[in-house]
Short mmCIF file of C-alpha atoms in Angstrom, two decimals:
data_model
loop_
_atom_site.label_atom_id
_atom_site.label_comp_id
_atom_site.label_asym_id
_atom_site.label_seq_id
_atom_site.Cartn_x
_atom_site.Cartn_y
_atom_site.Cartn_z
CA MET A 1 0.00 0.00 0.00
CA THR A 2 1.41 3.40 -0.97
CA SER A 3 0.91 6.04 1.69
CA PRO A 4 -1.46 8.87 0.85
CA ASP A 5 -0.05 12.05 -0.65
CA SER A 6 0.07 14.90 1.87
CA SER A 7 -0.72 17.42 -0.89
CA ALA A 8 -4.04 15.66 -1.62
CA PRO A 9 -7.24 17.26 -0.34
CA LEU A 10 -9.05 16.31 2.83
CA GLY A 11 -12.50 14.76 2.19
CA VAL A 12 -15.47 15.77 4.33
CA PHE A 13 -19.01 14.47 4.04
CA ASP A 14 -22.36 15.05 5.71
CA SER A 15 -25.98 14.14 5.00
CA GLY A 16 -26.55 17.74 3.93
CA VAL A 17 -24.93 21.13 4.42
CA GLY A 18 -24.75 21.12 8.23
CA GLY A 19 -21.28 19.56 8.01
CA LEU A 20 -20.00 22.83 6.59
CA THR A 21 -19.75 24.02 10.21
CA VAL A 22 -16.95 21.44 10.47
CA VAL A 23 -15.37 22.71 7.22
CA ARG A 24 -15.49 26.21 8.66
CA ALA A 25 -13.66 25.04 11.79
CA LEU A 26 -11.15 23.05 9.69
CA ARG A 27 -10.36 26.08 7.52
CA GLU A 28 -9.78 28.24 10.58
CA LEU A 29 -7.41 25.72 12.14
CA LEU A 30 -5.80 24.32 8.97
CA PRO A 31 -5.85 27.17 6.44
CA ASN A 32 -3.33 25.43 4.16
CA GLU A 33 -5.46 22.33 3.53
CA SER A 34 -7.49 21.74 0.37
CA ILE A 35 -10.94 20.31 1.04
CA ILE A 36 -13.50 18.36 -0.99
CA TYR A 37 -16.93 18.45 0.66
CA LEU A 38 -19.82 16.16 -0.23
CA GLY A 39 -23.33 16.93 1.06
CA ASP A 40 -25.91 14.23 0.32
CA THR A 41 -28.71 16.78 -0.04
CA ALA A 42 -30.76 14.44 -2.27
CA ARG A 43 -31.27 12.06 0.66
CA VAL A 44 -30.94 14.40 3.66
CA PRO A 45 -31.74 13.95 6.54
CA TYR A 46 -30.07 10.76 7.81
CA GLY A 47 -31.11 11.34 11.43
CA SER A 48 -34.59 9.84 11.10
CA LYS A 49 -33.52 6.82 9.04
CA SER A 50 -32.53 3.26 9.99
CA PRO A 51 -28.97 2.10 10.80
CA ASP A 52 -28.81 -0.07 7.64
CA THR A 53 -29.76 2.77 5.36
CA ILE A 54 -27.39 5.21 7.11
CA ARG A 55 -24.51 2.75 6.67
CA ARG A 56 -25.30 2.20 3.00
CA PHE A 57 -25.45 5.94 2.30
CA SER A 58 -22.24 6.60 4.29
CA VAL A 59 -20.28 3.98 2.34
CA GLU A 60 -21.44 5.57 -0.94
CA ASP A 61 -20.45 9.04 0.30
CA THR A 62 -16.99 7.84 1.34
CA GLN A 63 -16.54 5.98 -1.95
CA PHE A 64 -17.21 9.24 -3.80
CA LEU A 65 -14.54 11.12 -1.81
CA VAL A 66 -11.98 8.31 -2.08
CA SER A 67 -12.49 8.17 -5.85
CA HIS A 68 -11.63 11.90 -5.89
CA GLY A 69 -8.24 11.12 -4.33
CA VAL A 70 -8.63 12.45 -0.79
CA LYS A 71 -5.90 11.68 1.78
CA ALA A 72 -8.31 11.29 4.70
CA VAL A 73 -12.06 11.47 5.35
CA VAL A 74 -13.86 13.45 8.04
CA VAL A 75 -17.39 12.21 8.73
CA ALA A 76 -18.98 15.58 9.57
CA CYS A 77 -22.31 14.06 10.54
CA ASN A 78 -23.08 12.72 13.99
CA THR A 79 -25.68 10.23 12.75
CA ALA A 80 -23.31 8.76 10.14
CA THR A 81 -20.47 8.65 12.68
CA ALA A 82 -22.63 6.93 15.26
CA HIS A 83 -23.82 4.18 12.93
CA ALA A 84 -21.23 3.84 10.18
CA LEU A 85 -17.73 4.79 11.43
CA PRO A 86 -16.56 1.21 12.21
CA VAL A 87 -17.84 -0.04 8.83
CA LEU A 88 -16.13 2.82 7.00
CA GLN A 89 -12.83 2.27 8.83
CA ALA A 90 -12.97 -1.45 8.00
CA THR A 91 -13.84 -0.82 4.34
CA PHE A 92 -11.51 1.99 3.26
CA ARG A 93 -7.74 2.38 3.48
CA VAL A 94 -7.53 6.13 4.09
CA PRO A 95 -7.74 7.40 7.69
CA ILE A 96 -11.36 8.17 8.65
CA ILE A 97 -12.30 10.48 11.52
CA GLY A 98 -15.76 10.97 12.98
CA VAL A 99 -17.24 13.84 14.99
CA LEU A 100 -18.12 11.71 17.97
CA GLU A 101 -14.76 10.77 19.52
CA PRO A 102 -13.52 14.40 19.54
CA GLY A 103 -16.80 15.48 21.17
CA VAL A 104 -16.40 12.84 23.85
CA GLU A 105 -12.82 13.90 24.57
CA ALA A 106 -13.78 17.56 24.79
CA THR A 107 -16.65 16.69 27.13
CA LEU A 108 -14.35 14.86 29.53
CA ALA A 109 -11.56 17.46 29.31
CA ALA A 110 -13.18 19.46 32.13
CA ASP A 111 -12.66 17.78 35.49
CA SER A 112 -15.80 19.37 36.84
CA CYS A 113 -17.95 17.44 34.38
CA GLU A 114 -20.32 15.21 36.33
CA ARG A 115 -23.75 15.37 34.70
CA VAL A 116 -23.81 15.43 30.90
CA GLY A 117 -26.79 16.14 28.65
CA ILE A 118 -26.66 15.06 25.01
CA ILE A 119 -28.92 16.35 22.25
CA GLY A 120 -28.99 15.07 18.66
CA THR A 121 -31.16 13.52 15.96
CA ALA A 122 -33.30 10.47 16.68
CA GLY A 123 -30.72 8.29 14.88
CA THR A 124 -27.76 9.62 16.86
CA ILE A 125 -29.46 9.32 20.23
CA ARG A 126 -30.94 5.88 19.50
CA SER A 127 -27.51 4.57 18.52
CA SER A 128 -26.31 5.24 22.11
CA ALA A 129 -22.87 5.88 20.61
CA TYR A 130 -22.21 9.02 22.70
CA GLN A 131 -23.66 7.45 25.82
CA TYR A 132 -21.49 4.34 25.38
CA ALA A 133 -18.26 6.21 24.60
CA LEU A 134 -18.72 8.52 27.61
CA ALA A 135 -19.66 5.71 30.00
CA MET A 136 -16.62 3.64 28.93
CA ARG A 137 -14.25 6.49 29.76
CA LYS A 138 -15.88 7.71 32.95
CA PRO A 139 -18.15 5.09 34.49
CA ASP A 140 -19.51 7.31 37.27
CA LEU A 141 -20.68 10.01 34.83
CA GLN A 142 -24.40 10.78 34.85
CA ILE A 143 -25.59 10.83 31.25
CA HIS A 144 -28.98 11.99 30.00
CA ALA A 145 -29.64 11.96 26.26
CA THR A 146 -32.66 13.23 24.40
CA ALA A 147 -33.56 13.29 20.70
CA THR A 148 -34.37 16.80 19.49
CA PRO A 149 -35.65 16.33 15.91
CA LEU A 150 -37.22 19.79 15.58
CA LEU A 151 -33.94 21.68 15.97
CA VAL A 152 -32.55 20.98 12.47
CA PRO A 153 -35.74 22.25 10.77
CA PHE A 154 -35.63 25.45 12.86
CA VAL A 155 -31.97 26.03 11.94
CA GLU A 156 -32.75 25.38 8.27
CA GLU A 157 -35.71 27.78 8.40
CA GLY A 158 -33.32 30.37 9.86
CA TRP A 159 -35.52 30.88 12.95
CA THR A 160 -32.63 30.66 15.40
CA ASP A 161 -34.00 33.40 17.66
CA HIS A 162 -37.75 32.83 17.34
CA PRO A 163 -40.01 32.53 20.41
CA ALA A 164 -41.28 29.19 19.05
CA LEU A 165 -37.70 27.87 19.00
CA LYS A 166 -37.21 28.97 22.60
CA SER A 167 -40.42 27.16 23.56
CA VAL A 168 -39.18 24.03 21.78
CA LEU A 169 -35.75 24.24 23.44
CA LYS A 170 -37.35 24.76 26.84
CA GLU A 171 -39.39 21.59 26.41
CA TYR A 172 -36.44 19.55 25.13
CA LEU A 173 -33.98 20.80 27.77
CA LYS A 174 -36.27 20.66 30.80
CA PRO A 175 -35.60 16.99 31.68
CA LEU A 176 -31.84 17.60 31.28
CA LEU A 177 -31.93 20.70 33.48
CA ASP A 178 -34.05 18.86 36.04
CA LYS A 179 -31.21 16.34 36.32
CA GLY A 180 -28.79 19.19 37.00
CA MET A 181 -26.64 18.87 33.86
CA ASP A 182 -23.38 20.83 33.93
CA THR A 183 -22.35 20.07 30.30
CA LEU A 184 -24.44 19.91 27.13
CA VAL A 185 -23.07 18.03 24.11
CA LEU A 186 -24.34 19.46 20.82
CA GLY A 187 -24.45 16.15 18.99
CA CYS A 188 -25.37 17.45 15.53
CA THR A 189 -23.39 19.61 13.12
CA HIS A 190 -26.40 21.92 12.67
CA TYR A 191 -26.40 22.91 16.31
CA PRO A 192 -23.41 25.32 16.41
CA LEU A 193 -25.84 27.87 14.92
CA LEU A 194 -27.90 27.55 18.11
CA ILE A 195 -25.01 28.44 20.42
CA PRO A 196 -26.07 32.11 20.83
CA VAL A 197 -29.66 31.26 21.85
CA LEU A 198 -28.48 28.40 24.07
CA LYS A 199 -25.99 30.69 25.84
CA ARG A 200 -28.75 33.22 26.50
CA MET A 201 -31.06 30.52 27.86
CA LEU A 202 -28.52 28.57 29.90
CA GLY A 203 -26.15 31.32 31.03
CA ASN A 204 -22.83 30.18 32.47
CA LYS A 205 -24.24 27.28 34.42
CA VAL A 206 -23.96 24.81 31.55
CA ARG A 207 -20.82 24.27 29.45
CA LEU A 208 -21.55 23.71 25.73
CA VAL A 209 -19.47 21.17 23.80
CA ASP A 210 -19.56 21.77 20.06
CA SER A 211 -18.50 18.78 17.97
CA ALA A 212 -17.52 20.90 14.93
CA SER A 213 -14.57 22.70 16.52
CA THR A 214 -13.40 19.72 18.56
CA CYS A 215 -13.41 17.59 15.39
CA ALA A 216 -11.17 20.09 13.60
CA ALA A 217 -8.58 19.94 16.41
CA HIS A 218 -8.67 16.14 16.29
CA THR A 219 -8.14 16.16 12.51
CA GLN A 220 -5.13 18.45 12.89
CA ARG A 221 -3.54 16.07 15.39
CA MET A 222 -4.15 13.04 13.15
CA LEU A 223 -2.65 14.75 10.08
CA GLU A 224 0.43 15.74 12.10
CA GLU A 225 0.92 12.24 13.46
CA LYS A 226 0.65 10.64 10.03
CA GLY A 227 2.83 13.24 8.30
CA LEU A 228 -0.11 14.25 6.15
CA LEU A 229 -0.20 18.01 6.75
CA ARG A 230 -0.16 19.84 3.42
CA THR A 231 3.19 21.60 3.01
CA VAL A 232 3.08 22.77 -0.62
CA LYS A 233 2.84 26.52 -1.03
CA SER A 234 0.15 26.71 -3.76
CA LYS A 235 -3.21 28.13 -2.75
CA PRO A 236 -5.48 25.49 -1.16
CA THR A 237 -8.83 24.79 -2.85
CA LEU A 238 -12.35 24.19 -1.59
CA GLU A 239 -14.69 22.13 -3.76
CA ILE A 240 -18.29 21.60 -2.68
CA TYR A 241 -20.37 18.78 -4.17
CA LEU A 242 -24.06 18.30 -3.39
CA THR A 243 -26.23 15.41 -4.59
CA ASP A 244 -29.17 17.80 -5.05
CA LEU A 245 -28.86 21.42 -6.05
CA ALA A 246 -31.99 22.97 -4.52
CA GLU A 247 -31.69 26.77 -4.21
CA GLN A 248 -32.34 26.51 -0.50
CA ALA A 249 -29.35 24.18 0.00
CA GLU A 250 -26.94 26.67 -1.58
CA ALA A 251 -28.25 29.53 0.54
CA LEU A 252 -28.01 27.37 3.66
CA ALA A 253 -24.49 26.28 2.72
CA LYS A 254 -23.35 29.91 2.80
CA ARG A 255 -24.78 30.33 6.30
CA PHE A 256 -23.12 27.19 7.63
CA LEU A 257 -19.77 27.91 6.02
CA GLY A 258 -19.94 31.56 7.09
CA THR A 259 -18.42 32.78 3.82
CA GLU A 260 -18.97 32.87 0.06
CA PHE A 261 -17.63 30.04 -2.08
CA GLY A 262 -17.38 29.11 -5.76
CA LYS A 263 -19.89 27.21 -7.81
CA VAL A 264 -21.34 24.14 -6.16
CA LYS A 265 -21.08 20.98 -8.28
CA LYS A 266 -23.66 18.25 -8.64
CA ALA A 267 -22.56 14.79 -7.50
CA THR A 268 -24.25 11.57 -8.59
CA LEU A 269 -23.66 8.65 -6.23
CA MET B 1 -52.71 -2.15 -25.34
CA THR B 2 -54.78 -4.31 -23.02
CA SER B 3 -56.91 -2.37 -20.56
CA PRO B 4 -55.99 -2.66 -16.91
CA ASP B 5 -57.69 -5.33 -14.81
CA SER B 6 -60.31 -3.83 -12.47
CA SER B 7 -59.47 -6.41 -9.80
CA ALA B 8 -55.86 -5.17 -9.68
CA PRO B 9 -54.80 -3.00 -6.74
CA LEU B 10 -54.63 0.76 -6.76
CA GLY B 11 -51.07 2.10 -6.36
CA VAL B 12 -50.37 5.05 -4.07
CA PHE B 13 -47.01 6.68 -3.41
CA ASP B 14 -45.62 9.49 -1.31
CA SER B 15 -42.19 10.71 -0.27
CA GLY B 16 -42.83 9.24 3.17
CA VAL B 17 -45.77 8.14 5.29
CA GLY B 18 -47.84 11.37 5.06
CA GLY B 19 -49.60 9.97 1.99
CA LEU B 20 -51.28 7.42 4.25
CA THR B 21 -53.82 10.18 5.04
CA VAL B 22 -54.87 9.73 1.39
CA VAL B 23 -54.98 5.93 1.81
CA ARG B 24 -57.16 6.42 4.86
CA ALA B 25 -59.57 8.59 2.84
CA LEU B 26 -59.50 6.09 -0.06
CA ARG B 27 -60.35 3.18 2.24
CA GLU B 28 -63.28 5.06 3.74
CA LEU B 29 -64.69 5.93 0.32
CA LEU B 30 -63.67 2.80 -1.61
CA PRO B 31 -63.64 0.00 0.96
CA ASN B 32 -63.60 -2.71 -1.73
CA GLU B 33 -60.32 -1.59 -3.33
CA SER B 34 -56.98 -3.28 -2.75
CA ILE B 35 -54.11 -0.85 -2.29
CA ILE B 36 -50.34 -1.02 -2.64
CA TYR B 37 -48.64 1.92 -0.92
CA LEU B 38 -45.03 2.97 -1.42
CA GLY B 39 -43.42 5.48 0.95
CA ASP B 40 -39.92 6.60 -0.07
CA THR B 41 -38.80 6.95 3.54
CA ALA B 42 -35.11 6.47 2.60
CA ARG B 43 -35.14 9.78 0.70
CA VAL B 44 -37.92 11.70 2.49
CA PRO B 45 -38.59 14.65 2.39
CA TYR B 46 -39.03 15.71 -1.23
CA GLY B 47 -40.33 19.19 -0.32
CA SER B 48 -36.93 20.81 0.13
CA LYS B 49 -35.33 19.25 -2.97
CA SER B 50 -34.94 20.42 -6.57
CA PRO B 51 -37.49 19.79 -9.37
CA ASP B 52 -35.08 17.47 -11.26
CA THR B 53 -34.48 15.28 -8.25
CA ILE B 54 -38.20 15.19 -7.37
CA ARG B 55 -39.02 14.07 -10.92
CA ARG B 56 -36.37 11.36 -10.91
CA PHE B 57 -37.56 9.99 -7.56
CA SER B 58 -41.24 10.12 -8.66
CA VAL B 59 -40.55 8.15 -11.85
CA GLU B 60 -38.76 5.48 -9.78
CA ASP B 61 -41.66 5.33 -7.31
CA THR B 62 -44.23 4.95 -10.09
CA GLN B 63 -42.10 2.30 -11.84
CA PHE B 64 -42.11 0.29 -8.62
CA LEU B 65 -45.93 0.39 -8.37
CA VAL B 66 -46.44 -0.37 -12.08
CA SER B 67 -44.11 -3.37 -11.83
CA HIS B 68 -46.39 -4.62 -9.03
CA GLY B 69 -49.36 -4.62 -11.43
CA VAL B 70 -51.42 -1.66 -10.20
CA LYS B 71 -54.38 -0.49 -12.32
CA ALA B 72 -53.88 3.21 -11.54
CA VAL B 73 -51.50 5.38 -9.51
CA VAL B 74 -52.39 8.07 -6.99
CA VAL B 75 -49.56 10.54 -6.32
CA ALA B 76 -50.30 11.20 -2.64
CA CYS B 77 -47.64 13.89 -2.32
CA ASN B 78 -48.19 17.51 -3.19
CA THR B 79 -44.54 18.17 -4.03
CA ALA B 80 -44.32 15.19 -6.40
CA THR B 81 -47.67 16.13 -8.00
CA ALA B 82 -46.58 19.74 -8.49
CA HIS B 83 -43.30 18.87 -10.20
CA ALA B 84 -43.71 15.41 -11.72
CA LEU B 85 -47.36 14.70 -12.67
CA PRO B 86 -47.02 15.67 -16.38
CA VAL B 87 -43.83 13.59 -16.73
CA LEU B 88 -45.46 10.59 -15.05
CA GLN B 89 -48.58 10.83 -17.23
CA ALA B 90 -46.40 11.03 -20.34
CA THR B 91 -44.20 8.12 -19.25
CA PHE B 92 -46.63 5.48 -17.95
CA ARG B 93 -49.75 3.91 -19.49
CA VAL B 94 -51.87 3.50 -16.35
CA PRO B 95 -54.06 6.42 -15.27
CA ILE B 96 -52.22 8.70 -12.82
CA ILE B 97 -53.98 11.07 -10.44
CA GLY B 98 -52.37 13.78 -8.33
CA VAL B 99 -53.53 15.50 -5.17
CA LEU B 100 -53.42 18.98 -6.67
CA GLU B 101 -56.29 19.03 -9.20
CA PRO B 102 -58.82 17.66 -6.68
CA GLY B 103 -57.71 20.27 -4.15
CA VAL B 104 -58.16 23.04 -6.69
CA GLU B 105 -61.65 21.80 -7.59
CA ALA B 106 -62.68 21.60 -3.95
CA THR B 107 -61.33 25.09 -3.34
CA LEU B 108 -63.43 26.57 -6.12
CA ALA B 109 -66.55 24.52 -5.27
CA ALA B 110 -67.64 27.21 -2.78
CA ASP B 111 -68.98 30.29 -4.61
CA SER B 112 -68.03 32.48 -1.68
CA CYS B 113 -64.33 31.77 -2.25
CA GLU B 114 -62.55 35.03 -3.04
CA ARG B 115 -59.27 35.09 -1.14
CA VAL B 116 -57.35 31.84 -0.95
CA GLY B 117 -54.32 31.06 1.19
CA ILE B 118 -52.11 28.10 0.32
CA ILE B 119 -49.60 26.43 2.63
CA GLY B 120 -47.19 23.65 1.65
CA THR B 121 -43.55 22.63 1.48
CA ALA B 122 -40.96 24.91 -0.12
CA GLY B 123 -41.00 22.70 -3.25
CA THR B 124 -44.78 22.79 -3.65
CA ILE B 125 -45.07 26.54 -3.14
CA ARG B 126 -42.08 27.35 -5.35
CA SER B 127 -43.55 25.27 -8.19
CA SER B 128 -46.55 27.70 -8.29
CA ALA B 129 -48.64 24.73 -9.41
CA TYR B 130 -51.56 25.50 -7.08
CA GLN B 131 -51.35 29.22 -7.79
CA TYR B 132 -51.38 28.57 -11.56
CA ALA B 133 -54.21 26.02 -11.53
CA LEU B 134 -56.40 28.30 -9.39
CA ALA B 135 -55.67 31.42 -11.43
CA MET B 136 -56.48 29.62 -14.70
CA ARG B 137 -59.91 28.62 -13.43
CA LYS B 138 -60.84 31.85 -11.65
CA PRO B 139 -58.74 34.80 -12.84
CA ASP B 140 -60.12 37.27 -10.28
CA LEU B 141 -59.23 35.06 -7.33
CA GLN B 142 -56.83 36.59 -4.81
CA ILE B 143 -54.14 34.00 -4.06
CA HIS B 144 -51.51 34.15 -1.34
CA ALA B 145 -49.14 31.22 -0.93
CA THR B 146 -46.53 30.66 1.74
CA ALA B 147 -44.04 27.87 2.34
CA THR B 148 -44.38 26.36 5.82
CA PRO B 149 -41.44 23.95 6.14
CA LEU B 150 -41.65 23.57 9.94
CA LEU B 151 -45.11 22.00 9.93
CA VAL B 152 -44.08 18.53 8.72
CA PRO B 153 -41.42 18.19 11.46
CA PHE B 154 -43.98 19.21 14.11
CA VAL B 155 -46.51 16.65 12.82
CA GLU B 156 -43.81 13.98 12.74
CA GLU B 157 -42.74 14.85 16.30
CA GLY B 158 -46.40 14.45 17.32
CA TRP B 159 -46.52 17.97 18.77
CA THR B 160 -49.80 18.89 17.06
CA ASP B 161 -51.13 20.82 20.05
CA HIS B 162 -47.93 22.33 21.46
CA PRO B 163 -47.65 26.07 22.26
CA ALA B 164 -44.56 26.22 20.02
CA LEU B 165 -46.60 24.88 17.09
CA LYS B 166 -49.25 27.53 17.71
CA SER B 167 -46.54 30.20 17.70
CA VAL B 168 -45.17 28.83 14.42
CA LEU B 169 -48.64 28.69 12.84
CA LYS B 170 -49.40 32.21 13.99
CA GLU B 171 -46.25 33.48 12.28
CA TYR B 172 -46.89 31.53 9.07
CA LEU B 173 -50.60 32.43 8.84
CA LYS B 174 -50.35 36.11 9.78
CA PRO B 175 -49.67 37.41 6.24
CA LEU B 176 -52.53 35.26 4.90
CA LEU B 177 -54.95 36.48 7.57
CA ASP B 178 -53.84 40.07 6.97
CA LYS B 179 -54.96 39.61 3.37
CA GLY B 180 -58.39 38.47 4.61
CA MET B 181 -58.25 34.87 3.37
CA ASP B 182 -61.57 33.01 3.44
CA THR B 183 -60.18 29.61 2.36
CA LEU B 184 -56.99 27.83 3.35
CA VAL B 185 -55.66 25.05 1.12
CA LEU B 186 -53.68 22.45 3.09
CA GLY B 187 -51.22 21.66 0.33
CA CYS B 188 -49.38 18.79 2.00
CA THR B 189 -50.61 15.33 2.95
CA HIS B 190 -49.17 15.74 6.46
CA TYR B 191 -51.43 18.67 7.23
CA PRO B 192 -54.77 16.88 7.82
CA LEU B 193 -53.36 16.07 11.28
CA LEU B 194 -53.28 19.83 11.94
CA ILE B 195 -57.00 20.33 11.22
CA PRO B 196 -58.03 20.31 14.91
CA VAL B 197 -55.49 23.00 15.94
CA LEU B 198 -56.23 25.05 12.80
CA LYS B 199 -59.97 24.94 13.50
CA ARG B 200 -59.37 26.14 17.05
CA MET B 201 -57.13 28.98 15.83
CA LEU B 202 -59.18 30.07 12.81
CA GLY B 203 -62.73 29.35 13.99
CA ASN B 204 -65.42 29.37 11.30
CA LYS B 205 -64.04 32.35 9.42
CA VAL B 206 -61.72 30.31 7.23
CA ARG B 207 -62.76 27.22 5.26
CA LEU B 208 -60.11 24.46 5.24
CA VAL B 209 -59.55 22.46 2.05
CA ASP B 210 -57.89 19.11 2.73
CA SER B 211 -56.30 17.51 -0.33
CA ALA B 212 -56.46 13.97 1.09
CA SER B 213 -60.24 13.62 1.15
CA THR B 214 -60.82 15.53 -2.11
CA CYS B 215 -58.27 13.29 -3.84
CA ALA B 216 -60.14 10.17 -2.74
CA ALA B 217 -63.40 11.47 -4.25
CA HIS B 218 -61.59 12.27 -7.48
CA THR B 219 -60.10 8.77 -7.62
CA GLN B 220 -63.54 7.22 -7.15
CA ARG B 221 -64.91 9.20 -10.10
CA MET B 222 -61.99 8.25 -12.34
CA LEU B 223 -62.31 4.54 -11.52
CA GLU B 224 -66.06 4.66 -12.24
CA GLU B 225 -65.56 6.42 -15.58
CA LYS B 226 -62.93 3.93 -16.72
CA GLY B 227 -64.85 0.88 -15.49
CA LEU B 228 -62.02 0.11 -13.08
CA LEU B 229 -63.91 -0.20 -9.79
CA ARG B 230 -63.09 -3.50 -8.13
CA THR B 231 -66.17 -5.77 -8.22
CA VAL B 232 -64.77 -9.10 -7.06
CA LYS B 233 -66.05 -10.21 -3.67
CA SER B 234 -62.79 -11.41 -2.10
CA LYS B 235 -61.41 -9.35 0.77
CA PRO B 236 -59.36 -6.37 -0.44
CA THR B 237 -55.72 -6.17 0.67
CA LEU B 238 -53.48 -3.35 1.85
CA GLU B 239 -49.74 -3.72 1.29
CA ILE B 240 -47.36 -1.07 2.61
CA TYR B 241 -43.81 -0.80 1.25
CA LEU B 242 -41.25 1.64 2.64
CA THR B 243 -37.76 2.23 1.24
CA ASP B 244 -36.40 2.61 4.78
CA LEU B 245 -37.75 0.76 7.80
CA ALA B 246 -36.89 3.13 10.66
CA GLU B 247 -38.94 2.40 13.79
CA GLN B 248 -40.20 5.94 13.77
CA ALA B 249 -41.65 5.57 10.25
CA GLU B 250 -43.74 2.58 11.26
CA ALA B 251 -45.10 4.33 14.34
CA LEU B 252 -45.90 7.41 12.27
CA ALA B 253 -47.56 5.28 9.58
CA LYS B 254 -50.05 4.02 12.17
CA ARG B 255 -50.94 7.58 13.14
CA PHE B 256 -51.45 8.72 9.56
CA LEU B 257 -53.43 5.67 8.56
CA GLY B 258 -55.47 5.83 11.76
CA THR B 259 -55.49 2.05 12.17
CA GLU B 260 -53.25 -0.97 12.63
CA PHE B 261 -51.91 -2.77 9.59
CA GLY B 262 -49.85 -5.86 8.76
CA LYS B 263 -46.10 -6.09 8.40
CA VAL B 264 -44.48 -3.29 6.42
CA LYS B 265 -42.22 -4.53 3.61
CA LYS B 266 -38.89 -3.09 2.54
CA ALA B 267 -38.77 -1.80 -1.03
CA THR B 268 -35.52 -1.27 -2.96
CA LEU B 269 -35.84 1.20 -5.83
#
């Protein structure tokens, strides 16, 4: 097996455009890396679908990136990470990183962490992947997880400061607050856009762990360890592929990425 | 071309399980008909996707039903009807009925109808299919349409009487009420489950047009005209195929259909 070329791009995929919050964090931390992003917008969301289907879609997404010559793959989707990461790592030769492990590490980095709340899609929460990974590392941790399927639609509608959203958050978070949570894991790459409203609602009492930025730090470490950091001096590129080019997806992509980008390309899986 | 067999089942498809509200209405009106339902739960929703993708998915859905020997196809999805009905009718030999035409007829059946509001997914509203069909029939009609993408997630979460839903509905309906709408077209097969909360909010001032029940009446008429009503005495069957078998989809299916049913089968398109 030849080792991957460090000048090759990093591959990132998500069920839709939410994973661009991870790309944003990667570009801040690793500004010299080229990135190929694939958003499976034709079949989004994954969070409400079954483990079998999520695994099948994730293998197809990874196959697309690998066939475009990426040196490593970041699974920028909590649902895909929770259900498909082991399968992907067993199937493909390139290093594959998920969003979950970095989130778990960041959660446990604070010694004061005793009661953790986790929010995510139905698929992520039902997988128990976060719950399991946290419990394995810190057996006395109190963990309370709840599926919050309405949050992605609110983020996509752009109503991130609407009274209805606050009412929804209040309902979802009440059982977690009743248990006295000190840390809240945002187990979905859409949720970083809710950080401002969550900070206003929760104040300083609850620490927020955002999987997007922790995943970027993890990726940096992995690239360093494997000698895969891009060292060539040419300008890095960003290519964005979507499996469906609805207008709304492009507009959303800009919000998640936080910047303008070139023409989005259509991918057929 | 041989004419279809009247004892054959009726085919019904939707992007997910919302179309079961149409199956429910069909079974009430046509209790002697056998039905094969296909819900494309692996790729749901269609409402936020592009016209090209919606057409491609709809052709695949119809192909599945036709290959199972159905005598006619009901497109129980407003988004698929709005974008794909002409393509489907041009591609397949069996009669194909959408939810849109029946809804338009029912809207205009009341002489008092002067100011119509339409709510639906982003895809349905952006297609302007309802707006166009209404304007062609009654040029002086005042039409105000608005995309209401948060309503399907609320119905699927089962929060059909939650204060947050009322706040969302209030925001979505305000511009329509400001225009003095007398009729509200529920342009999505998920929305019949919102009729109770809408009636409480709107009282008797606004007439609600529900595409599920009007589509069933239209189907009955078409089957009569073409001599396709099932006359055999054996017990009719109901087969439900889904492209993804998430637990949540099966639970939801029961709510939309309003009754128990046999084992759901997995369809691969």
